[in-house]
Short mmCIF file of C-alpha atoms and ligand atoms in Angstrom, two decimals:
data_model
loop_
_atom_site.label_atom_id
_atom_site.label_comp_id
_atom_site.label_asym_id
_atom_site.label_seq_id
_atom_site.Cartn_x
_atom_site.Cartn_y
_atom_site.Cartn_z
CA MET A 1 0.24 -49.32 14.56
CA ASN A 2 3.68 -47.74 14.69
CA TYR A 3 4.42 -44.97 12.20
CA GLU A 4 7.89 -44.06 13.35
CA ASP A 5 9.48 -45.04 10.05
CA MET A 6 7.11 -42.83 8.08
CA GLU A 7 7.79 -39.16 7.44
CA PHE A 8 4.70 -36.96 7.58
CA PHE A 9 6.82 -33.82 7.30
CA ALA A 10 8.73 -33.48 4.02
CA PRO A 11 12.19 -32.02 3.48
CA GLY A 12 12.68 -28.98 1.29
CA HIS A 13 11.21 -26.69 3.94
CA ARG A 14 12.94 -23.37 4.56
CA ALA A 15 13.80 -23.58 8.27
CA CYS A 16 17.29 -22.29 9.05
CA ALA A 17 19.86 -25.10 9.18
CA GLY A 18 19.76 -26.53 12.69
CA CYS A 19 16.28 -25.26 13.65
CA ALA A 20 14.67 -27.46 16.30
CA ALA A 21 11.07 -26.86 15.24
CA PRO A 22 11.03 -29.47 12.43
CA ILE A 23 12.47 -32.09 14.82
CA ILE A 24 9.55 -31.46 17.17
CA VAL A 25 7.03 -31.63 14.35
CA LYS A 26 8.40 -34.75 12.68
CA TRP A 27 8.35 -36.68 15.97
CA ALA A 28 4.93 -35.46 17.07
CA LEU A 29 3.52 -36.60 13.71
CA LYS A 30 5.34 -39.96 13.75
CA ILE A 31 3.63 -40.65 17.08
CA ALA A 32 0.24 -39.28 16.01
CA GLY A 33 0.13 -41.10 12.66
CA PRO A 34 -1.91 -40.37 9.54
CA LYS A 35 -5.33 -39.81 11.12
CA THR A 36 -4.39 -36.33 12.22
CA ILE A 37 -5.47 -32.80 11.38
CA VAL A 38 -2.96 -30.04 12.05
CA VAL A 39 -3.77 -26.42 12.86
CA ASN A 40 -0.83 -24.04 12.69
CA ALA A 41 -0.69 -20.50 14.03
CA THR A 42 1.34 -17.91 12.14
CA GLY A 43 5.06 -18.03 12.90
CA CYS A 44 8.31 -19.52 11.67
CA LEU A 45 6.94 -23.06 11.43
CA GLU A 46 4.01 -22.00 9.29
CA VAL A 47 6.16 -19.77 7.09
CA PHE A 48 9.02 -22.19 6.49
CA SER A 49 6.79 -25.23 5.93
CA THR A 50 4.44 -23.69 3.37
CA PRO A 51 6.28 -21.61 0.77
CA TYR A 52 3.30 -21.24 -1.57
CA PRO A 53 2.49 -23.17 -3.77
CA HIS A 54 4.28 -25.90 -1.81
CA THR A 55 3.85 -27.55 1.57
CA SER A 56 5.92 -29.88 3.74
CA TRP A 57 2.84 -31.35 5.38
CA ARG A 58 1.62 -34.77 4.32
CA LEU A 59 -1.48 -34.43 6.51
CA PRO A 60 -4.46 -32.09 6.40
CA TRP A 61 -3.14 -28.76 7.63
CA ILE A 62 -4.67 -25.33 8.08
CA HIS A 63 -2.99 -22.00 8.67
CA THR A 64 -4.66 -19.59 11.06
CA ALA A 65 -3.90 -16.14 12.39
CA PHE A 66 -2.20 -15.85 15.76
CA GLU A 67 -5.38 -15.12 17.64
CA ASN A 68 -7.48 -18.07 16.60
CA ALA A 69 -5.46 -21.27 16.26
CA ALA A 70 -7.20 -22.86 19.25
CA ALA A 71 -10.57 -21.46 18.11
CA THR A 72 -10.10 -22.99 14.64
CA ALA A 73 -9.18 -26.32 16.22
CA SER A 74 -12.25 -26.08 18.47
CA GLY A 75 -14.36 -25.57 15.33
CA ILE A 76 -12.83 -28.63 13.69
CA ASP A 77 -13.57 -30.65 16.83
CA ALA A 78 -17.20 -29.48 16.82
CA ALA A 79 -17.62 -30.00 13.07
CA LEU A 80 -16.25 -33.56 13.17
CA LYS A 81 -18.63 -34.31 16.03
CA ALA A 82 -21.56 -32.88 14.08
CA ILE A 83 -20.92 -35.16 11.10
CA GLY A 84 -20.35 -38.17 13.35
CA LYS A 85 -16.66 -38.61 12.52
CA ARG A 86 -15.03 -37.56 15.75
CA ASP A 87 -13.64 -40.97 16.71
CA ASP A 88 -9.90 -41.67 16.50
CA ILE A 89 -8.94 -38.49 14.65
CA ASN A 90 -6.23 -36.44 16.35
CA ILE A 91 -6.41 -32.67 16.24
CA ILE A 92 -3.03 -31.09 16.93
CA VAL A 93 -2.27 -27.39 17.11
CA PHE A 94 1.27 -26.08 16.72
CA GLY A 95 1.82 -22.54 17.94
CA GLY A 96 4.92 -20.52 18.69
CA ASP A 97 5.47 -18.82 22.04
CA GLY A 98 4.32 -15.47 20.68
CA GLY A 99 1.28 -17.10 19.10
CA THR A 100 0.48 -19.00 22.30
CA SER A 101 1.60 -17.21 25.47
CA ASP A 102 0.74 -13.78 24.07
CA ILE A 103 -1.53 -13.31 21.09
CA GLY A 104 -3.47 -16.59 20.91
CA PHE A 105 -3.88 -16.99 24.63
CA GLN A 106 -7.55 -16.03 24.87
CA SER A 107 -8.66 -18.64 22.34
CA LEU A 108 -6.40 -21.25 23.96
CA SER A 109 -7.91 -20.55 27.36
CA GLY A 110 -11.38 -20.84 25.81
CA MET A 111 -10.53 -24.15 24.17
CA ALA A 112 -9.36 -25.47 27.55
CA GLU A 113 -12.42 -24.21 29.42
CA ARG A 114 -14.86 -25.67 26.87
CA GLY A 115 -13.10 -29.02 27.07
CA HIS A 116 -12.33 -29.63 23.41
CA ASN A 117 -10.54 -32.84 22.50
CA ILE A 118 -7.35 -31.25 21.15
CA LEU A 119 -3.61 -31.47 21.73
CA TYR A 120 -2.01 -28.02 21.70
CA ILE A 121 1.78 -28.04 21.31
CA MET A 122 3.66 -24.82 21.90
CA TYR A 123 7.15 -24.83 20.37
CA ASP A 124 8.98 -22.30 22.46
CA ASN A 125 11.91 -20.52 20.82
CA GLU A 126 11.45 -17.76 23.37
CA ALA A 127 10.84 -14.81 21.04
CA TYR A 128 9.00 -13.66 17.89
CA MET A 129 11.59 -15.22 15.63
CA ASN A 130 9.94 -14.98 12.25
CA THR A 131 9.76 -11.19 12.35
CA GLY A 132 13.28 -10.68 13.72
CA ILE A 133 13.73 -11.86 17.32
CA GLN A 134 11.37 -9.53 19.22
CA ARG A 135 10.78 -10.34 22.90
CA SER A 136 7.69 -12.29 23.92
CA SER A 137 6.29 -13.04 27.37
CA SER A 138 8.14 -16.35 27.01
CA THR A 139 11.57 -14.75 26.53
CA PRO A 140 13.65 -15.61 29.60
CA PHE A 141 15.04 -13.16 32.13
CA GLY A 142 18.35 -11.71 30.96
CA ALA A 143 18.07 -12.57 27.26
CA TRP A 144 19.02 -10.19 24.51
CA THR A 145 16.40 -9.77 21.78
CA SER A 146 16.00 -7.06 19.14
CA THR A 147 13.54 -5.29 21.49
CA THR A 148 15.48 -5.93 24.71
CA GLN A 149 18.73 -4.44 23.54
CA VAL A 150 21.80 -4.46 25.74
CA GLY A 151 23.77 -1.29 26.39
CA PRO A 152 25.43 0.72 29.15
CA SER A 153 22.11 1.88 30.63
CA LYS A 154 20.49 -1.56 30.12
CA PRO A 155 23.07 -4.19 30.89
CA LEU A 156 20.58 -7.02 31.32
CA GLY A 157 18.53 -7.61 28.18
CA LYS A 158 15.02 -8.68 29.21
CA GLU A 159 14.29 -7.58 32.77
CA GLU A 160 11.05 -9.49 33.25
CA PHE A 161 10.52 -13.17 33.97
CA LYS A 162 9.30 -15.82 31.58
CA LYS A 163 5.55 -16.42 31.72
CA PRO A 164 4.90 -19.91 33.17
CA ILE A 165 2.53 -20.94 30.41
CA ALA A 166 2.42 -24.65 31.28
CA ASP A 167 1.52 -23.84 34.90
CA ILE A 168 -1.19 -21.51 33.66
CA MET A 169 -2.61 -24.24 31.44
CA ALA A 170 -2.48 -26.72 34.33
CA ALA A 171 -4.43 -24.20 36.41
CA HIS A 172 -7.26 -24.66 33.88
CA ARG A 173 -7.49 -28.20 35.36
CA ILE A 174 -7.36 -29.79 31.94
CA PRO A 175 -6.59 -33.53 31.88
CA TYR A 176 -2.97 -33.30 30.77
CA VAL A 177 -0.20 -30.71 30.76
CA ALA A 178 3.48 -31.46 30.22
CA THR A 179 6.77 -29.84 29.41
CA ALA A 180 8.91 -31.66 26.84
CA ASN A 181 12.29 -31.52 25.18
CA PRO A 182 13.13 -33.26 21.90
CA ALA A 183 16.70 -33.80 23.15
CA PHE A 184 15.11 -36.25 25.61
CA LEU A 185 13.40 -38.14 22.83
CA PRO A 186 11.92 -41.17 24.65
CA ASP A 187 10.30 -38.83 27.20
CA PHE A 188 9.14 -36.51 24.40
CA LYS A 189 7.55 -39.40 22.48
CA ALA A 190 5.92 -40.85 25.60
CA LYS A 191 4.30 -37.51 26.39
CA ILE A 192 2.86 -37.06 22.89
CA GLN A 193 1.54 -40.63 23.05
CA LYS A 194 0.04 -40.17 26.48
CA ALA A 195 -1.52 -36.82 25.58
CA LEU A 196 -3.16 -38.29 22.47
CA SER A 197 -4.56 -41.22 24.46
CA ILE A 198 -6.45 -38.85 26.77
CA LYS A 199 -9.76 -37.25 25.77
CA GLY A 200 -10.15 -33.51 26.28
CA PRO A 201 -7.79 -30.55 26.08
CA LYS A 202 -4.06 -31.29 26.40
CA PHE A 203 -1.16 -28.86 26.40
CA ILE A 204 2.52 -29.62 25.81
CA HIS A 205 5.15 -26.92 26.19
CA THR A 206 8.28 -27.90 24.30
CA ILE A 207 11.57 -26.07 24.19
CA SER A 208 12.66 -25.30 20.60
CA SER A 209 16.10 -23.93 20.05
CA CYS A 210 16.48 -21.23 17.39
CA THR A 211 20.02 -21.03 16.10
CA THR A 212 19.36 -17.58 14.61
CA GLY A 213 17.76 -15.95 17.64
CA TRP A 214 19.65 -17.74 20.38
CA ARG A 215 22.89 -17.08 18.53
CA HIS A 216 24.53 -20.47 18.64
CA ASP A 217 26.25 -22.80 16.22
CA PRO A 218 23.60 -24.84 14.35
CA SER A 219 25.30 -28.11 15.24
CA LYS A 220 24.68 -27.40 18.95
CA THR A 221 20.88 -27.37 18.80
CA ILE A 222 20.32 -30.69 20.56
CA GLU A 223 23.28 -30.21 22.90
CA ILE A 224 21.99 -26.84 24.13
CA MET A 225 18.43 -28.08 24.60
CA ARG A 226 19.83 -31.02 26.56
CA LEU A 227 21.71 -28.55 28.76
CA ALA A 228 18.51 -26.59 29.35
CA THR A 229 17.14 -29.62 31.18
CA GLU A 230 20.40 -30.84 32.71
CA THR A 231 20.92 -27.43 34.33
CA GLY A 232 17.33 -27.52 35.60
CA ILE A 233 16.37 -24.37 33.67
CA PHE A 234 13.82 -26.29 31.61
CA PRO A 235 12.52 -29.04 33.92
CA LEU A 236 10.55 -31.93 32.45
CA TRP A 237 7.27 -32.67 34.20
CA GLU A 238 3.62 -33.55 33.76
CA ILE A 239 0.47 -32.60 35.66
CA GLU A 240 -2.90 -34.31 35.30
CA ASN A 241 -6.23 -32.58 36.00
CA GLY A 242 -4.48 -29.55 37.45
CA ASP A 243 -3.32 -31.42 40.52
CA PHE A 244 -0.09 -29.55 41.23
CA SER A 245 0.47 -31.64 44.36
CA LYS A 246 0.93 -34.70 42.14
CA ILE A 247 3.32 -33.10 39.64
CA ARG A 248 5.52 -35.83 38.18
CA ILE A 249 9.12 -34.93 37.36
CA THR A 250 9.94 -37.12 34.36
CA TYR A 251 13.66 -36.43 34.31
CA MET A 252 15.52 -35.98 37.55
CA PRO A 253 19.07 -34.69 36.96
CA LYS A 254 21.41 -36.64 39.26
CA GLN A 255 23.46 -33.52 39.76
CA ARG A 256 22.14 -30.33 38.16
CA LYS A 257 24.81 -28.63 36.06
CA PRO A 258 25.54 -24.95 36.76
CA VAL A 259 23.34 -22.62 34.66
CA GLU A 260 26.43 -21.11 33.03
CA GLU A 261 26.82 -24.27 30.96
CA TYR A 262 23.50 -23.54 29.26
CA LEU A 263 23.99 -19.76 29.02
CA LYS A 264 27.58 -19.75 27.78
CA PRO A 265 27.19 -21.19 24.26
CA GLN A 266 24.36 -18.76 23.42
CA GLY A 267 25.14 -15.28 22.12
CA ARG A 268 21.83 -13.95 23.50
CA PHE A 269 23.24 -14.35 27.03
CA ARG A 270 26.80 -13.21 26.30
CA HIS A 271 26.43 -9.85 28.12
CA LEU A 272 25.45 -11.67 31.34
CA PHE A 273 29.01 -12.81 31.74
CA ASN A 274 29.87 -9.17 32.58
CA GLU A 275 27.12 -9.29 35.24
CA PRO A 276 27.99 -12.27 37.47
CA GLU A 277 25.34 -11.18 40.00
CA LYS A 278 22.65 -11.74 37.38
CA ILE A 279 23.89 -15.23 36.64
CA LYS A 280 23.78 -15.95 40.38
CA GLU A 281 20.21 -14.66 40.39
CA ILE A 282 19.27 -17.06 37.59
CA GLN A 283 20.95 -19.91 39.49
CA ARG A 284 19.07 -18.96 42.64
CA MET A 285 15.71 -19.01 40.82
CA VAL A 286 16.46 -22.44 39.39
CA ASP A 287 17.56 -23.74 42.81
CA GLU A 288 14.38 -22.40 44.35
CA TRP A 289 12.21 -24.21 41.81
CA TRP A 290 13.99 -27.50 42.47
CA ALA A 291 14.18 -27.18 46.28
CA ARG A 292 10.90 -29.03 46.85
CA PHE A 293 11.97 -32.02 44.74
CA GLU A 294 15.53 -32.50 45.88
CA VAL A 295 16.28 -34.19 49.14
CA LYS A 296 19.11 -32.40 50.90
CA SER A 297 21.84 -34.81 51.90
CA MET B 1 1.31 -17.22 -10.70
CA LYS B 2 -2.38 -18.00 -10.49
CA ILE B 3 -3.41 -18.22 -6.84
CA SER B 4 -5.70 -21.11 -5.99
CA ARG B 5 -9.01 -20.38 -4.29
CA GLY B 6 -8.36 -19.86 -0.56
CA ALA B 7 -4.65 -20.37 -1.36
CA THR B 8 -5.20 -24.09 -0.91
CA ILE B 9 -2.27 -26.40 -1.58
CA THR B 10 -3.34 -29.79 -2.89
CA GLU B 11 -0.03 -31.65 -3.30
CA PRO B 12 1.05 -33.07 0.11
CA GLY B 13 4.75 -32.85 0.95
CA SER B 14 5.58 -30.93 -2.22
CA THR B 15 8.46 -28.96 -0.72
CA ALA B 16 10.36 -32.17 -1.53
CA LEU B 17 10.35 -30.88 -5.13
CA GLU B 18 12.53 -27.99 -3.97
CA GLU B 19 15.97 -29.09 -2.89
CA THR B 20 17.92 -27.34 -0.14
CA GLY B 21 21.28 -29.10 -0.54
CA SER B 22 22.85 -25.96 -2.02
CA TRP B 23 22.56 -24.26 1.39
CA ARG B 24 25.40 -26.44 2.68
CA THR B 25 28.90 -25.13 3.36
CA PHE B 26 29.99 -28.30 5.21
CA ARG B 27 29.13 -31.85 4.19
CA PRO B 28 28.53 -34.61 6.75
CA VAL B 29 30.05 -37.90 5.58
CA ILE B 30 29.24 -41.12 7.43
CA ARG B 31 32.19 -43.47 7.96
CA TYR B 32 30.17 -46.68 8.08
CA GLU B 33 33.02 -48.72 9.53
CA LYS B 34 32.61 -46.62 12.72
CA CYS B 35 28.80 -46.56 12.66
CA ILE B 36 26.95 -48.61 15.28
CA ARG B 37 23.61 -48.03 13.54
CA CYS B 38 22.04 -46.41 16.61
CA MET B 39 20.02 -44.00 14.39
CA ILE B 40 20.61 -41.04 16.67
CA CYS B 41 21.54 -38.97 13.60
CA TRP B 42 18.27 -40.03 11.95
CA ASN B 43 16.33 -39.09 15.11
CA PHE B 44 17.63 -35.55 15.13
CA CYS B 45 18.04 -34.49 11.48
CA PRO B 46 15.65 -31.53 11.14
CA GLU B 47 15.03 -31.74 7.39
CA PRO B 48 14.74 -34.81 7.50
CA ALA B 49 17.65 -35.55 5.15
CA ILE B 50 18.74 -38.86 6.65
CA GLU B 51 16.97 -41.96 5.40
CA LYS B 52 16.82 -45.40 6.98
CA LYS B 53 18.04 -48.02 4.51
CA GLU B 54 18.70 -51.76 4.53
CA GLY B 55 22.20 -52.19 5.89
CA GLU B 56 23.51 -55.46 4.50
CA ASN B 57 25.64 -53.90 1.77
CA TYR B 58 27.26 -51.28 3.97
CA PRO B 59 30.48 -51.58 5.96
CA VAL B 60 29.73 -52.14 9.62
CA ALA B 61 31.48 -51.44 12.94
CA ASN B 62 30.54 -54.84 14.32
CA PRO B 63 29.42 -57.82 12.17
CA LYS B 64 26.61 -58.50 14.67
CA LEU B 65 24.92 -55.31 13.48
CA ILE B 66 24.81 -56.22 9.78
CA LYS B 67 21.03 -56.89 9.77
CA MET B 68 20.25 -53.48 11.27
CA PRO B 69 19.22 -50.54 9.07
CA VAL B 70 21.78 -47.82 8.29
CA PRO B 71 21.43 -44.06 8.02
CA VAL B 72 21.99 -42.67 4.52
CA ILE B 73 22.30 -38.93 3.99
CA ASN B 74 20.32 -37.41 1.14
CA TYR B 75 22.53 -34.56 -0.02
CA ASN B 76 19.74 -33.06 -2.09
CA PHE B 77 18.24 -31.85 1.20
CA CYS B 78 21.02 -31.84 3.80
CA LYS B 79 21.63 -28.19 4.81
CA GLY B 80 24.86 -29.05 6.60
CA CYS B 81 23.70 -28.01 10.08
CA GLY B 82 26.07 -30.52 11.70
CA ILE B 83 23.61 -31.77 14.34
CA CYS B 84 24.26 -35.36 13.22
CA VAL B 85 28.03 -34.77 13.45
CA ASN B 86 27.69 -33.34 16.94
CA GLU B 87 25.34 -36.04 18.26
CA CYS B 88 26.92 -39.19 16.80
CA PRO B 89 28.15 -41.19 19.83
CA THR B 90 31.02 -42.86 17.93
CA LYS B 91 32.17 -39.78 15.98
CA ALA B 92 31.43 -41.70 12.79
CA ILE B 93 30.43 -38.60 10.81
CA ASP B 94 33.12 -36.38 9.29
CA PHE B 95 32.30 -32.78 8.48
CA VAL B 96 34.14 -31.59 5.38
CA ARG B 97 34.08 -28.22 3.68
CA GLU B 98 32.21 -28.20 0.36
CA GLU B 99 34.45 -27.35 -2.59
CA LYS B 100 33.15 -25.25 -5.47
C1 TPP C 1 -1.67 -10.18 14.64
C2 TPP C 1 -0.34 -10.30 14.00
N1 TPP C 1 0.68 -9.55 14.46
C3 TPP C 1 1.90 -9.66 13.89
C4 TPP C 1 2.14 -10.55 12.87
C5 TPP C 1 3.52 -10.66 12.26
N2 TPP C 1 4.20 -11.90 12.65
C6 TPP C 1 4.28 -12.97 11.82
S1 TPP C 1 5.16 -14.25 12.42
C7 TPP C 1 5.49 -13.40 13.85
C8 TPP C 1 6.35 -14.02 14.94
C9 TPP C 1 5.69 -15.15 15.66
O1 TPP C 1 6.33 -15.48 16.85
P1 TPP C 1 6.06 -16.88 17.52
O2 TPP C 1 4.62 -17.15 17.67
O3 TPP C 1 6.86 -16.95 18.76
O4 TPP C 1 6.60 -17.92 16.43
P2 TPP C 1 8.12 -18.01 15.87
O5 TPP C 1 8.16 -17.21 14.60
O6 TPP C 1 9.03 -17.49 16.93
O7 TPP C 1 8.32 -19.47 15.62
C10 TPP C 1 4.88 -12.12 13.82
C11 TPP C 1 5.00 -11.12 14.88
C12 TPP C 1 1.04 -11.29 12.39
N3 TPP C 1 1.20 -12.20 11.40
N4 TPP C 1 -0.17 -11.16 12.96
S1 SF4 C 2 14.55 -18.09 12.82
FE1 SF4 C 2 14.79 -19.64 14.43
S2 SF4 C 2 12.77 -20.63 14.66
FE2 SF4 C 2 12.78 -19.50 12.70
S3 SF4 C 2 13.41 -21.07 11.18
FE3 SF4 C 2 15.28 -19.98 11.83
S4 SF4 C 2 16.09 -21.24 13.52
FE4 SF4 C 2 13.94 -21.86 13.20
S1 SF4 C 3 24.62 -41.48 15.04
FE1 SF4 C 3 26.60 -42.22 14.28
S2 SF4 C 3 26.71 -44.35 14.97
FE2 SF4 C 3 24.58 -43.71 15.20
S3 SF4 C 3 23.61 -44.35 13.26
FE3 SF4 C 3 24.27 -42.22 12.98
S4 SF4 C 3 26.31 -42.37 12.06
FE4 SF4 C 3 25.83 -44.38 12.92
S1 SF4 C 4 24.12 -31.99 8.65
FE1 SF4 C 4 22.08 -31.50 9.49
S2 SF4 C 4 20.75 -31.53 7.67
FE2 SF4 C 4 22.64 -32.61 7.09
S3 SF4 C 4 22.20 -34.76 7.52
FE3 SF4 C 4 23.23 -33.94 9.34
S4 SF4 C 4 21.52 -33.34 10.70
FE4 SF4 C 4 20.65 -33.58 8.62
MG1 MG C 5 8.75 -17.82 18.98
#
């Protein structure tokens, strides 16, 4: 059955105009359909979708703390099994990057190791947005946040690299790990579909532009996320059973665009344009990642 | 307000009772005669504030498309982000300042 014409996520939510998170959620739910239970870690998505006493969710939904979204989902998996109703019900977790790569990581790792039948989707806006744009381990190198301020003695913004959360999840040798981008919608939908067709723990890392924290015009949300992949900064791939040697690149840019095209429209990278060496460094890191997939002509 | 036990919410999708159209400073307006009914705007509207409707009574860019559904913007919810305006491949959506 195809549920693409149904909306399981209602309007009236309080996301900033142009936020990518609701686009991710509405499409994940259209693919999953009505037999789905959603677990949602604290964060923007949870806050803007459930202004008490209202909710945007048209499916069973539970809010958890940061630390235990994957543990709560594991409990739901076990409970459904115990009452003999485990068949054909999807359990989907939505967690932010702070809630996933940092604070909820231990329970996520446990869920993966125990082999629960759950799809965990991390929507990555690359900072703790709901509390005012604080850096997370998923904030990229060079980005301004409210806790990686830019000034004469700190010209760079964040000086550390982004944690490779999808690689780390693949290293758990779970059946399915993918990166996804709603701007590449057919690929995004195919990955949700594929993940839900596989039994066991699945992890999808999706980019999620935040107009407020990334400092860009709200109309550019899809355009900027598309550039993230076209520049090669956010590659789209999937790995099954932790077999890194069989990584499948699901979108191969014919000619990668220069990273500047992605950085330029975002205020959080504005200072980098006074530090051309740093932009070169970002380009070099991206080139290095792609070197093994691109045949030199 | 009386808080329900466990702060449970029992009415699914009830944010739809609370409209967000007043957030808008710019209004997207679809020029149907330029619209090729590709539904890209519908794909990407974050609210979602674009509905899929039967298209036979709408102007159409190409008569061959008349049986296809059309996107219709629900201004009670549209926040005026402009994603649809930016993504429309035929530039069929105007973006006009809201007047008081
Ligand atoms: C243990 C704990 N620490 C801090 C907070 C405050 N807090 C609420 S939302 C939020 C930001 C969450 O960041 P992320 O998971 O990346 O989601 P986002 O808001 O960016 O979508 C924080 C720090 C909290 N609720 N619980
Ligand atoms: S702060 Fe960012 S992530 Fe949060 S609702 Fe606004 S745009 Fe979305
Ligand atoms: S994106 Fe443009 S052409 Fe496509 S359906 Fe929307 S208005 Fe019509
Ligand atoms: S302006 Fe934004 S909220 Fe309004 S219809 Fe277009 S995409 Fe939806
Ligand atoms: Mg975040």
